[in-house]
Amino acid sequence: MSNSRKAEIKEDEFWPLSGKPYFSVVLSQSQSLPVKIGRALPSSSVPLILSCCGKNWDMVYLGERSQGKLNSGWKTFVHDNNLKVGDACVFELMESGSDVIRFRVQILRGDFPPELEERVNGETSNTPIVLD
């Protein structure tokens, strides 16, 4: 992504994935990385950078475990972005090496607007949702 495109992305803007490996998670109380993405990551501890909303968060990927995890830097990312259980994140792998791993992250909030929540609870999936 060019620097000019990076500057154009606003906090709530979403962009198409680039075709690189990615994974998505709906946040829960305990979080580990999916096994599928772990195959694309080193099996050692490596510095990891999450990029979101024009900012970067440094942490460490712990790849020695059977299911990779992020160190306590993840808690800072969660706090800084006001993430809550039920929110989702899409992590797109931008770089993976023995010296650094970089993910670009999109945040999808789990709270439904009241006008959509009624439709989710009271109508079938065949009923279209029209956003004005």
mmCIF file of N, CA and C in Angstrom, residues 1 6 9-11 13 15 48-59 70 73-74 77 81 89-95 100-107:
data_model
loop_
_atom_site.group_PDB
_atom_site.id
_atom_site.type_symbol
_atom_site.label_atom_id
_atom_site.label_comp_id
_atom_site.label_asym_id
_atom_site.label_seq_id
_atom_site.Cartn_x
_atom_site.Cartn_y
_atom_site.Cartn_z
ATOM 1 N N MET A 1 0.868 -1.171 0.000
ATOM 2 C CA MET A 1 0.000 0.000 0.000
ATOM 3 C C MET A 1 0.903 1.219 0.000
ATOM 4 N N LYS A 6 -2.162 4.986 2.561
ATOM 5 C CA LYS A 6 -2.200 4.851 4.015
ATOM 6 C C LYS A 6 -2.805 6.093 4.644
ATOM 7 N N ILE A 9 -6.713 6.242 4.530
ATOM 8 C CA ILE A 9 -7.541 5.338 5.329
ATOM 9 C C ILE A 9 -7.881 6.008 6.653
ATOM 10 N N LYS A 10 -9.157 6.126 6.900
ATOM 11 C CA LYS A 10 -9.631 6.733 8.145
ATOM 12 C C LYS A 10 -9.941 5.629 9.139
ATOM 13 N N GLU A 11 -10.146 6.019 10.390
ATOM 14 C CA GLU A 11 -10.321 5.057 11.473
ATOM 15 C C GLU A 11 -11.415 4.039 11.194
ATOM 16 N N GLU A 13 -12.778 3.251 8.245
ATOM 17 C CA GLU A 13 -12.823 2.824 6.851
ATOM 18 C C GLU A 13 -12.363 1.376 6.744
ATOM 19 N N TRP A 15 -11.086 -1.727 3.922
ATOM 20 C CA TRP A 15 -10.463 -1.863 2.627
ATOM 21 C C TRP A 15 -10.449 -3.335 2.252
ATOM 22 N N LEU A 48 6.434 -8.750 16.758
ATOM 23 C CA LEU A 48 5.239 -8.663 15.923
ATOM 24 C C LEU A 48 4.686 -7.251 16.017
ATOM 25 N N ILE A 49 4.247 -6.721 14.882
ATOM 26 C CA ILE A 49 3.672 -5.379 14.830
ATOM 27 C C ILE A 49 2.255 -5.477 14.283
ATOM 28 N N LEU A 50 1.294 -4.917 15.020
ATOM 29 C CA LEU A 50 -0.076 -4.780 14.528
ATOM 30 C C LEU A 50 -0.260 -3.346 14.077
ATOM 31 N N SER A 51 -0.739 -3.144 12.849
ATOM 32 C CA SER A 51 -1.015 -1.805 12.320
ATOM 33 C C SER A 51 -2.514 -1.650 12.154
ATOM 34 N N CYS A 52 -3.049 -0.584 12.728
ATOM 35 C CA CYS A 52 -4.484 -0.340 12.669
ATOM 36 C C CYS A 52 -4.732 1.150 12.836
ATOM 37 N N CYS A 53 -5.591 1.711 12.010
ATOM 38 C CA CYS A 53 -6.007 3.109 12.145
ATOM 39 C C CYS A 53 -4.815 4.068 12.155
ATOM 40 N N GLY A 54 -3.795 3.765 11.355
ATOM 41 C CA GLY A 54 -2.647 4.649 11.243
ATOM 42 C C GLY A 54 -1.660 4.559 12.395
ATOM 43 N N LYS A 55 -1.822 3.580 13.293
ATOM 44 C CA LYS A 55 -0.919 3.420 14.439
ATOM 45 C C LYS A 55 -0.346 2.003 14.445
ATOM 46 N N ASN A 56 0.766 1.831 15.160
ATOM 47 C CA ASN A 56 1.400 0.522 15.299
ATOM 48 C C ASN A 56 1.487 0.130 16.762
ATOM 49 N N TRP A 57 1.345 -1.171 17.022
ATOM 50 C CA TRP A 57 1.510 -1.728 18.359
ATOM 51 C C TRP A 57 2.569 -2.818 18.269
ATOM 52 N N ASP A 58 3.596 -2.715 19.105
ATOM 53 C CA ASP A 58 4.675 -3.698 19.149
ATOM 54 C C ASP A 58 4.371 -4.735 20.221
ATOM 55 N N MET A 59 4.607 -5.980 19.878
ATOM 56 C CA MET A 59 4.448 -7.077 20.826
ATOM 57 C C MET A 59 5.330 -8.220 20.376
ATOM 58 N N LEU A 70 0.077 -14.188 21.432
ATOM 59 C CA LEU A 70 0.727 -12.890 21.510
ATOM 60 C C LEU A 70 1.008 -12.578 22.967
ATOM 61 N N GLY A 73 1.546 -7.352 25.031
ATOM 62 C CA GLY A 73 1.294 -6.207 24.149
ATOM 63 C C GLY A 73 -0.101 -6.256 23.535
ATOM 64 N N TRP A 74 -0.666 -7.462 23.432
ATOM 65 C CA TRP A 74 -2.025 -7.623 22.912
ATOM 66 C C TRP A 74 -3.026 -6.880 23.788
ATOM 67 N N PHE A 77 -3.146 -3.299 22.845
ATOM 68 C CA PHE A 77 -3.903 -3.115 21.600
ATOM 69 C C PHE A 77 -5.404 -3.142 21.885
ATOM 70 N N ASN A 81 -7.822 0.286 21.545
ATOM 71 C CA ASN A 81 -8.863 0.278 20.523
ATOM 72 C C ASN A 81 -10.250 0.005 21.100
ATOM 73 N N CYS A 89 -11.898 -8.908 14.652
ATOM 74 C CA CYS A 89 -10.720 -8.315 14.022
ATOM 75 C C CYS A 89 -10.321 -9.195 12.846
ATOM 76 N N VAL A 90 -9.952 -8.561 11.744
ATOM 77 C CA VAL A 90 -9.397 -9.256 10.591
ATOM 78 C C VAL A 90 -7.919 -8.913 10.564
ATOM 79 N N PHE A 91 -7.071 -9.932 10.670
ATOM 80 C CA PHE A 91 -5.622 -9.764 10.690
ATOM 81 C C PHE A 91 -5.083 -10.212 9.336
ATOM 82 N N GLU A 92 -4.528 -9.292 8.571
ATOM 83 C CA GLU A 92 -3.946 -9.627 7.275
ATOM 84 C C GLU A 92 -2.430 -9.649 7.417
ATOM 85 N N LEU A 93 -1.824 -10.779 7.105
ATOM 86 C CA LEU A 93 -0.384 -10.959 7.238
ATOM 87 C C LEU A 93 0.328 -10.193 6.125
ATOM 88 N N MET A 94 1.067 -9.160 6.491
ATOM 89 C CA MET A 94 1.759 -8.334 5.512
ATOM 90 C C MET A 94 3.233 -8.744 5.374
ATOM 91 N N GLU A 95 3.799 -9.289 6.447
ATOM 92 C CA GLU A 95 5.206 -9.695 6.427
ATOM 93 C C GLU A 95 5.409 -10.764 7.488
ATOM 94 N N VAL A 100 10.760 -10.207 12.020
ATOM 95 C CA VAL A 100 9.547 -9.455 12.345
ATOM 96 C C VAL A 100 8.335 -10.052 11.619
ATOM 97 N N ILE A 101 7.197 -9.931 12.271
ATOM 98 C CA ILE A 101 5.900 -10.297 11.680
ATOM 99 C C ILE A 101 5.057 -9.036 11.717
ATOM 100 N N ARG A 102 4.374 -8.734 10.612
ATOM 101 C CA ARG A 102 3.493 -7.562 10.560
ATOM 102 C C ARG A 102 2.099 -7.981 10.097
ATOM 103 N N PHE A 103 1.103 -7.529 10.849
ATOM 104 C CA PHE A 103 -0.297 -7.725 10.482
ATOM 105 C C PHE A 103 -0.964 -6.372 10.337
ATOM 106 N N ARG A 104 -1.767 -6.219 9.313
ATOM 107 C CA ARG A 104 -2.661 -5.065 9.184
ATOM 108 C C ARG A 104 -4.007 -5.533 9.733
ATOM 109 N N VAL A 105 -4.613 -4.731 10.605
ATOM 110 C CA VAL A 105 -5.816 -5.153 11.321
ATOM 111 C C VAL A 105 -6.992 -4.240 10.994
ATOM 112 N N GLN A 106 -8.131 -4.851 10.704
ATOM 113 C CA GLN A 106 -9.396 -4.129 10.575
ATOM 114 C C GLN A 106 -10.274 -4.549 11.753
ATOM 115 N N ILE A 107 -10.916 -3.589 12.369
ATOM 116 C CA ILE A 107 -11.783 -3.860 13.517
ATOM 117 C C ILE A 107 -13.235 -3.756 13.074
#
